[in-house]
Structure formats: C-alpha cells, structure tokens
mmCIF file of C-alpha atoms in Angstrom:
data_model
loop_
_atom_site.group_PDB
_atom_site.id
_atom_site.type_symbol
_atom_site.label_atom_id
_atom_site.label_comp_id
_atom_site.label_asym_id
_atom_site.label_seq_id
_atom_site.Cartn_x
_atom_site.Cartn_y
_atom_site.Cartn_z
ATOM 1 C CA MET A 1 49.074 -69.532 148.690
ATOM 2 C CA SER A 2 50.335 -72.300 146.463
ATOM 3 C CA ASN A 3 48.728 -71.491 143.112
ATOM 4 C CA ALA A 4 49.064 -68.359 141.026
ATOM 5 C CA PRO A 5 46.166 -66.901 139.039
ATOM 6 C CA LEU A 6 45.865 -67.185 135.292
ATOM 7 C CA MET A 7 47.914 -64.566 133.437
ATOM 8 C CA PRO A 8 49.502 -63.169 136.618
ATOM 9 C CA LYS A 9 51.063 -60.114 134.979
ATOM 10 C CA ALA A 10 47.786 -59.045 133.362
ATOM 11 C CA THR A 11 46.044 -59.636 136.694
ATOM 12 C CA ALA A 12 48.626 -57.470 138.453
ATOM 13 C CA VAL A 13 48.034 -54.671 135.925
ATOM 14 C CA TRP A 14 44.295 -54.750 136.647
ATOM 15 C CA LEU A 15 44.755 -54.822 140.437
ATOM 16 C CA VAL A 16 47.180 -51.900 140.351
ATOM 17 C CA ASP A 17 44.846 -49.800 138.189
ATOM 18 C CA ASN A 18 41.529 -50.652 139.807
ATOM 19 C CA THR A 19 42.188 -51.333 143.495
ATOM 20 C CA ALA A 20 43.917 -49.748 146.487
ATOM 21 C CA LEU A 21 45.876 -52.873 147.347
ATOM 22 C CA THR A 22 49.508 -52.516 148.338
ATOM 23 C CA PHE A 23 52.349 -53.691 146.138
ATOM 24 C CA ASP A 24 53.094 -56.507 148.573
ATOM 25 C CA GLN A 25 49.500 -57.749 148.449
ATOM 26 C CA VAL A 26 49.426 -57.740 144.658
ATOM 27 C CA ALA A 27 52.837 -59.405 144.502
ATOM 28 C CA ASP A 28 51.784 -62.120 146.938
ATOM 29 C CA PHE A 29 48.584 -62.854 145.023
ATOM 30 C CA THR A 30 50.199 -62.929 141.566
ATOM 31 C CA LYS A 31 53.424 -64.622 142.731
ATOM 32 C CA MET A 32 55.538 -61.736 141.440
ATOM 33 C CA HIS A 33 58.270 -59.653 143.024
ATOM 34 C CA PRO A 34 57.119 -56.437 144.760
ATOM 35 C CA LEU A 35 59.628 -54.400 142.757
ATOM 36 C CA GLU A 36 58.108 -55.732 139.540
ATOM 37 C CA VAL A 37 54.660 -54.683 140.734
ATOM 38 C CA ARG A 38 56.068 -51.243 141.582
ATOM 39 C CA ALA A 39 57.532 -51.040 138.062
ATOM 40 C CA ILE A 40 54.082 -51.816 136.639
ATOM 41 C CA ALA A 41 52.590 -49.012 138.719
ATOM 42 C CA ASP A 42 55.309 -46.613 137.531
ATOM 43 C CA GLY A 43 54.756 -47.606 133.905
ATOM 44 C CA ASP A 44 58.242 -49.057 133.503
ATOM 45 C CA ALA A 45 57.013 -52.627 133.012
ATOM 46 C CA ALA A 46 54.109 -54.493 131.412
ATOM 47 C CA GLN A 47 53.580 -51.748 128.865
ATOM 48 C CA GLY A 48 50.937 -52.692 126.328
ATOM 49 C CA ILE A 49 49.532 -55.509 128.482
ATOM 50 C CA LYS A 50 45.791 -55.298 128.942
ATOM 51 C CA GLY A 51 44.654 -55.913 132.490
ATOM 52 C CA MET A 52 42.552 -58.986 133.201
ATOM 53 C CA ASP A 53 39.755 -58.784 135.765
ATOM 54 C CA PRO A 54 40.181 -61.675 138.228
ATOM 55 C CA ILE A 55 36.608 -61.157 139.462
ATOM 56 C CA SER A 56 35.081 -61.929 136.060
ATOM 57 C CA THR A 57 37.190 -65.078 135.765
ATOM 58 C CA GLY A 58 36.116 -66.329 139.187
ATOM 59 C CA GLN A 59 39.600 -66.171 140.697
ATOM 60 C CA LEU A 60 38.839 -63.379 143.159
ATOM 61 C CA THR A 61 35.760 -61.845 144.751
ATOM 62 C CA ARG A 62 34.919 -58.215 145.441
ATOM 63 C CA GLU A 63 34.633 -58.980 149.150
ATOM 64 C CA GLU A 64 38.151 -60.419 149.163
ATOM 65 C CA ILE A 65 39.519 -57.267 147.549
ATOM 66 C CA GLU A 66 37.716 -55.068 150.072
ATOM 67 C CA LYS A 67 39.239 -57.056 152.942
ATOM 68 C CA GLY A 68 42.672 -56.452 151.504
ATOM 69 C CA GLU A 69 42.042 -52.728 151.030
ATOM 70 C CA ARG A 70 40.983 -52.346 154.674
ATOM 71 C CA ASN A 71 43.917 -54.329 156.067
ATOM 72 C CA PRO A 72 47.333 -53.952 154.358
ATOM 73 C CA ASP A 73 48.588 -57.085 156.146
ATOM 74 C CA TYR A 74 45.789 -59.232 154.725
ATOM 75 C CA ARG A 75 46.744 -61.670 151.939
ATOM 76 C CA LEU A 76 44.282 -62.386 149.160
ATOM 77 C CA ARG A 77 43.129 -65.934 148.641
ATOM 78 C CA LEU A 78 42.643 -67.461 145.233
ATOM 79 C CA GLN A 79 39.143 -68.819 144.781
ATOM 80 C CA GLU A 80 38.801 -72.492 143.963
ATOM 81 C CA SER A 81 37.610 -73.312 140.489
ATOM 82 C CA LYS A 82 33.948 -74.293 140.295
ATOM 83 C CA VAL A 83 34.545 -76.353 137.190
ATOM 84 C CA VAL A 84 35.146 -79.983 138.088
ATOM 85 C CA LEU A 85 36.919 -81.948 135.420
ATOM 86 C CA PRO A 86 35.843 -85.594 135.227
ATOM 87 C CA SER A 87 38.567 -88.019 136.158
ATOM 88 C CA GLN A 88 39.747 -90.147 133.293
ATOM 89 C CA GLY A 89 39.211 -93.786 134.054
ATOM 90 C CA LYS A 90 41.583 -96.522 133.079
ATOM 91 C CA ARG A 91 41.454 -97.150 129.384
ATOM 92 C CA LYS A 92 40.164 -100.586 128.475
ATOM 93 C CA GLY A 93 40.727 -102.469 125.278
ATOM 94 C CA PRO A 94 43.484 -102.030 122.707
ATOM 95 C CA ARG A 95 45.045 -98.690 121.969
ATOM 96 C CA TYR A 96 43.254 -96.628 119.359
ATOM 97 C CA THR A 97 45.267 -96.281 116.179
ATOM 98 C CA PRO A 98 44.385 -93.737 113.481
ATOM 99 C CA VAL A 99 43.157 -95.175 110.217
ATOM 100 C CA SER A 100 46.156 -93.755 108.369
ATOM 101 C CA ARG A 101 48.499 -95.723 110.641
ATOM 102 C CA ARG A 102 46.679 -99.046 110.866
ATOM 103 C CA HIS A 103 48.350 -100.545 107.796
ATOM 104 C CA GLU A 104 51.743 -99.958 109.455
ATOM 105 C CA ARG A 105 50.993 -102.023 112.544
ATOM 106 C CA PRO A 106 52.252 -105.346 111.078
ATOM 107 C CA SER A 107 55.612 -103.714 110.307
ATOM 108 C CA ALA A 108 55.822 -102.452 113.883
ATOM 109 C CA ILE A 109 54.908 -105.903 115.210
ATOM 110 C CA LEU A 110 57.667 -107.467 113.129
ATOM 111 C CA TRP A 111 60.155 -104.920 114.486
ATOM 112 C CA LEU A 112 59.184 -105.676 118.076
ATOM 113 C CA LEU A 113 59.391 -109.440 117.546
ATOM 114 C CA ARG A 114 62.898 -109.156 116.114
ATOM 115 C CA ASN A 115 64.376 -106.535 118.429
ATOM 116 C CA HIS A 116 62.537 -107.335 121.663
ATOM 117 C CA PRO A 117 61.608 -111.021 121.682
ATOM 118 C CA GLU A 118 61.194 -110.855 125.447
ATOM 119 C CA LEU A 119 57.987 -108.841 125.070
ATOM 120 C CA LYS A 120 54.762 -110.716 125.649
ATOM 121 C CA ASP A 121 51.838 -110.567 123.262
ATOM 122 C CA ALA A 122 49.846 -108.503 125.761
ATOM 123 C CA GLN A 123 52.625 -105.906 125.873
ATOM 124 C CA ILE A 124 52.807 -105.693 122.081
ATOM 125 C CA MET A 125 49.039 -105.280 122.003
ATOM 126 C CA ARG A 126 49.276 -102.345 124.398
ATOM 127 C CA LEU A 127 52.073 -100.689 122.457
ATOM 128 C CA VAL A 128 50.752 -101.072 118.921
ATOM 129 C CA GLY A 129 47.016 -101.466 119.509
ATOM 130 C CA THR A 130 46.627 -104.762 117.683
ATOM 131 C CA THR A 131 45.143 -108.187 118.302
ATOM 132 C CA LYS A 132 46.721 -111.459 119.377
ATOM 133 C CA SER A 133 45.790 -113.156 116.104
ATOM 134 C CA THR A 134 47.620 -110.483 114.101
ATOM 135 C CA ILE A 135 50.734 -110.937 116.223
ATOM 136 C CA ALA A 136 50.584 -114.709 115.717
ATOM 137 C CA SER A 137 50.206 -114.336 111.940
ATOM 138 C CA VAL A 138 53.215 -112.013 111.754
ATOM 139 C CA ARG A 139 55.297 -114.336 113.936
ATOM 140 C CA ASP A 140 54.354 -117.438 111.910
ATOM 141 C CA ARG A 141 54.750 -115.604 108.576
ATOM 142 C CA THR A 142 51.126 -116.410 107.706
ATOM 143 C CA HIS A 143 50.084 -112.773 107.399
ATOM 144 C CA TRP A 144 48.573 -111.935 104.028
ATOM 145 C CA ASN A 145 51.304 -109.324 103.476
ATOM 146 C CA ALA A 146 54.156 -111.265 105.082
ATOM 147 C CA GLN A 147 56.334 -111.265 101.970
ATOM 148 C CA THR A 148 56.536 -107.478 101.761
ATOM 149 C CA LEU A 149 56.630 -106.582 105.458
ATOM 150 C CA THR A 150 59.568 -104.429 106.559
ATOM 151 C CA PRO A 151 60.459 -104.047 110.266
ATOM 152 C CA MET A 152 59.807 -100.474 111.373
ATOM 153 C CA ASP A 153 60.189 -98.851 114.774
ATOM 154 C CA PRO A 154 56.732 -98.200 116.305
ATOM 155 C CA VAL A 155 58.052 -94.991 117.886
ATOM 156 C CA THR A 156 59.065 -93.680 114.477
ATOM 157 C CA LEU A 157 55.667 -94.642 113.101
ATOM 158 C CA GLY A 158 53.936 -92.747 115.910
ATOM 159 C CA LEU A 159 52.147 -95.816 117.276
ATOM 160 C CA CYS A 160 53.647 -95.394 120.755
ATOM 161 C CA SER A 161 56.087 -93.184 122.612
ATOM 162 C CA GLN A 162 59.676 -94.012 123.522
ATOM 163 C CA ILE A 163 58.778 -93.834 127.207
ATOM 164 C CA GLU A 164 56.039 -96.443 126.786
ATOM 165 C CA LEU A 165 58.343 -98.728 124.821
ATOM 166 C CA ASP A 166 61.139 -98.451 127.394
ATOM 167 C CA PHE A 167 58.678 -99.149 130.201
ATOM 168 C CA GLU A 168 57.432 -102.360 128.592
ATOM 169 C CA VAL A 169 60.969 -103.513 127.778
ATOM 170 C CA GLN A 170 62.150 -102.936 131.352
ATOM 171 C CA ARG A 171 59.072 -104.679 132.679
ATOM 172 C CA ALA A 172 59.702 -107.707 130.472
ATOM 173 C CA ALA A 173 63.364 -107.796 131.521
ATOM 174 C CA LYS A 174 62.389 -107.922 135.203
ATOM 175 C CA GLU A 175 59.948 -110.772 134.617
ATOM 176 C CA ARG A 176 62.474 -112.821 132.617
ATOM 177 C CA PRO A 177 64.036 -115.623 134.717
ATOM 178 C CA ILE A 178 67.718 -115.249 135.492
ATOM 179 C CA ASP A 179 69.910 -117.639 133.520
ATOM 180 C CA ALA A 180 71.856 -120.223 135.537
ATOM 181 C CA GLN A 181 75.443 -119.228 135.986
ATOM 182 C CA TYR A 182 78.084 -121.280 134.194
ATOM 183 C CA SER A 183 79.922 -123.443 136.712
ATOM 184 C CA GLY A 184 82.770 -124.590 134.451
ATOM 185 C CA ALA A 185 86.364 -123.494 134.372
ATOM 186 C CA THR A 186 86.994 -119.803 134.648
ATOM 187 C CA LEU A 187 90.021 -117.551 134.400
ATOM 188 C CA LEU A 188 92.134 -117.088 137.477
ATOM 189 C CA PRO A 189 91.786 -113.773 139.282
ATOM 190 C CA ALA A 190 94.465 -111.138 138.946
ATOM 191 C CA SER A 191 95.536 -111.683 142.551
ATOM 192 C CA GLU A 192 96.535 -115.243 141.680
ATOM 193 C CA THR A 193 98.218 -114.532 138.378
ATOM 194 C CA THR A 194 100.278 -111.619 139.730
ATOM 195 C CA ARG A 195 101.215 -113.273 143.036
ATOM 196 C CA LYS A 196 104.962 -113.772 143.446
ATOM 197 C CA ASP A 197 106.076 -117.216 144.398
ATOM 198 C CA GLU A 198 107.774 -117.476 147.789
ATOM 199 C CA PHE A 199 110.458 -119.756 146.414
ATOM 200 C CA GLU A 200 111.332 -117.555 143.457
ATOM 201 C CA PRO A 201 114.591 -116.174 144.981
ATOM 202 C CA ALA A 202 115.790 -119.688 145.802
ATOM 203 C CA GLU A 203 115.155 -120.847 142.269
ATOM 204 C CA ARG A 204 117.047 -117.869 140.918
ATOM 205 C CA ASP A 205 120.019 -118.717 143.164
ATOM 206 C CA GLN A 206 119.908 -122.286 141.912
ATOM 207 C CA ASP A 207 119.889 -121.041 138.328
ATOM 208 C CA ASP A 208 122.910 -118.847 139.064
ATOM 209 C CA LEU A 209 124.743 -121.826 140.508
ATOM 210 C CA ASN A 210 123.977 -123.872 137.468
ATOM 211 C CA VAL A 211 125.360 -121.143 135.202
ATOM 212 C CA ASP A 212 128.619 -121.016 137.165
ATOM 213 C CA ALA A 213 128.936 -124.753 136.962
ATOM 214 C CA VAL A 214 128.514 -124.666 133.203
ATOM 215 C CA PHE A 215 131.272 -122.104 132.747
ATOM 216 C CA ALA A 216 133.575 -124.138 135.001
ATOM 217 C CA LYS A 217 133.025 -127.220 132.883
ATOM 218 C CA LEU A 218 133.817 -125.253 129.743
ATOM 219 C CA LYS A 219 137.147 -124.170 131.231
ATOM 220 C CA THR A 220 138.065 -127.742 132.136
ATOM 221 C CA ILE A 221 137.102 -129.050 128.709
ATOM 222 C CA GLY A 222 139.387 -126.579 126.983
ATOM 223 C CA GLY A 223 142.354 -127.708 129.105
ATOM 224 C CA LYS A 224 145.442 -125.675 129.838
ATOM 225 C CA LYS A 225 146.935 -123.566 127.075
ATOM 226 C CA PRO A 226 150.557 -124.484 126.383
ATOM 227 C CA GLU A 227 152.974 -121.825 127.520
ATOM 228 C CA ASP A 228 155.343 -122.074 124.560
ATOM 229 C CA GLU A 229 153.947 -122.834 121.211
ATOM 230 C CA GLU A 230 156.249 -123.016 118.259
#
C-alpha cells in the first residue's frame, strides 16, 4: 500500500481499541512501526489522542476490517477517495494582481528592464501581470508617473516568486544568440610562455665566453706592473 490514511496515529488508536486486528495489520495500514502500535495498545504512547474512525471518513470499510480479523495475514486496503477534484486548466491571460499591489507594477517593470534587459515583453507580462502598452510606456519614459518611478524587485513586492523569475531569466538566456568570438590577438598559452628554449645553454656558454674575454682585455689594457717602483 502506497498511501497512508489521514491522521495515522489517531486511526491506529481507533483500530486498536475497536477491532481485533493484529499489531502488524494496524502498522501496515497506518504506515507505523509494529512496536509503536504495541506501545499504543499498552498505553505507553499516543496518550490523550482521540481515535479517528476510518469507516466514517471513507478510508476503510467494515467488510475490509472483518476480512483482516478472520485472517491475520491479510493486509487492509485503503479505499480510494470518492471526491474527484477538478483539474486546473492552464491559466490564460495576464497574472492576477491584487488591487493593493497594482500601483507597484510600473516600478517592478522598470526594475526588470534595467536588471534583465534580455527578458521579452511577454515574459514581463507573465511575471508582473501587466500589459504590453504599460511596458512600452515605462521603457520610453512616457508613463504618467515616470518621473517618480523607483526600480523595485518584483519578488520583494510579491508580484512573482523567485523561482518564476529565475525560470524566465534562464529561458531568455537560452534563447539569446551566442555572440561571435573575438578573432584578434590573444595571450599566449602558459605552455608557450614557460617553454625553455633549446638553445638556452649554448647562449649561456657564449655569454660566459664573452665575460672571460672582457676580463682578459682589462688585464692587457692595464699593462704589466713595474717590479721596482721608486
């Protein structure tokens, strides 16, 4: 059984007090541990919890309980709910914005235009619940209140959630064309700049020879020192 009943502990209290089901059967139905069910039966757990009848809530039938009482190996099955919730269709039109928040939409539009210029008008309409003409007036600074508008985060204003904003931003980033890579001069890779020249030892030897030659010339320029100098 994949689903547990509503208020499983209260349901276990009722089944322990009003049926002859085993601890394993009650534990399997309520998704609890058998030792916890035994503690409920001994009065060590769930003290003060009022039992809830699963038959009155439509989660179990009397026939199902009787089957379990006759066969200790039988496992109770949770009854399917008879209440069918209508599926919510896809919302059409702009997002509904409370009246108390509608005067803050131009500020949120201005914030989105400045911080996320990659967003399309349709995306801003979905996030803020505005019209294309309002977005154009804010962008062109022709809005009647353009002089006093202050950019404000729509998430902070409660006009949309952070998850919705991130989704639209990521979607706009994927649709944006990739900029052409710059084909001009670039820095050399580290492998080139740190590569040792093969002729470096030879050049060093040549430099050493040049140094020796310089010192030899200095000795010849000085000439011989006279042995006896008066």
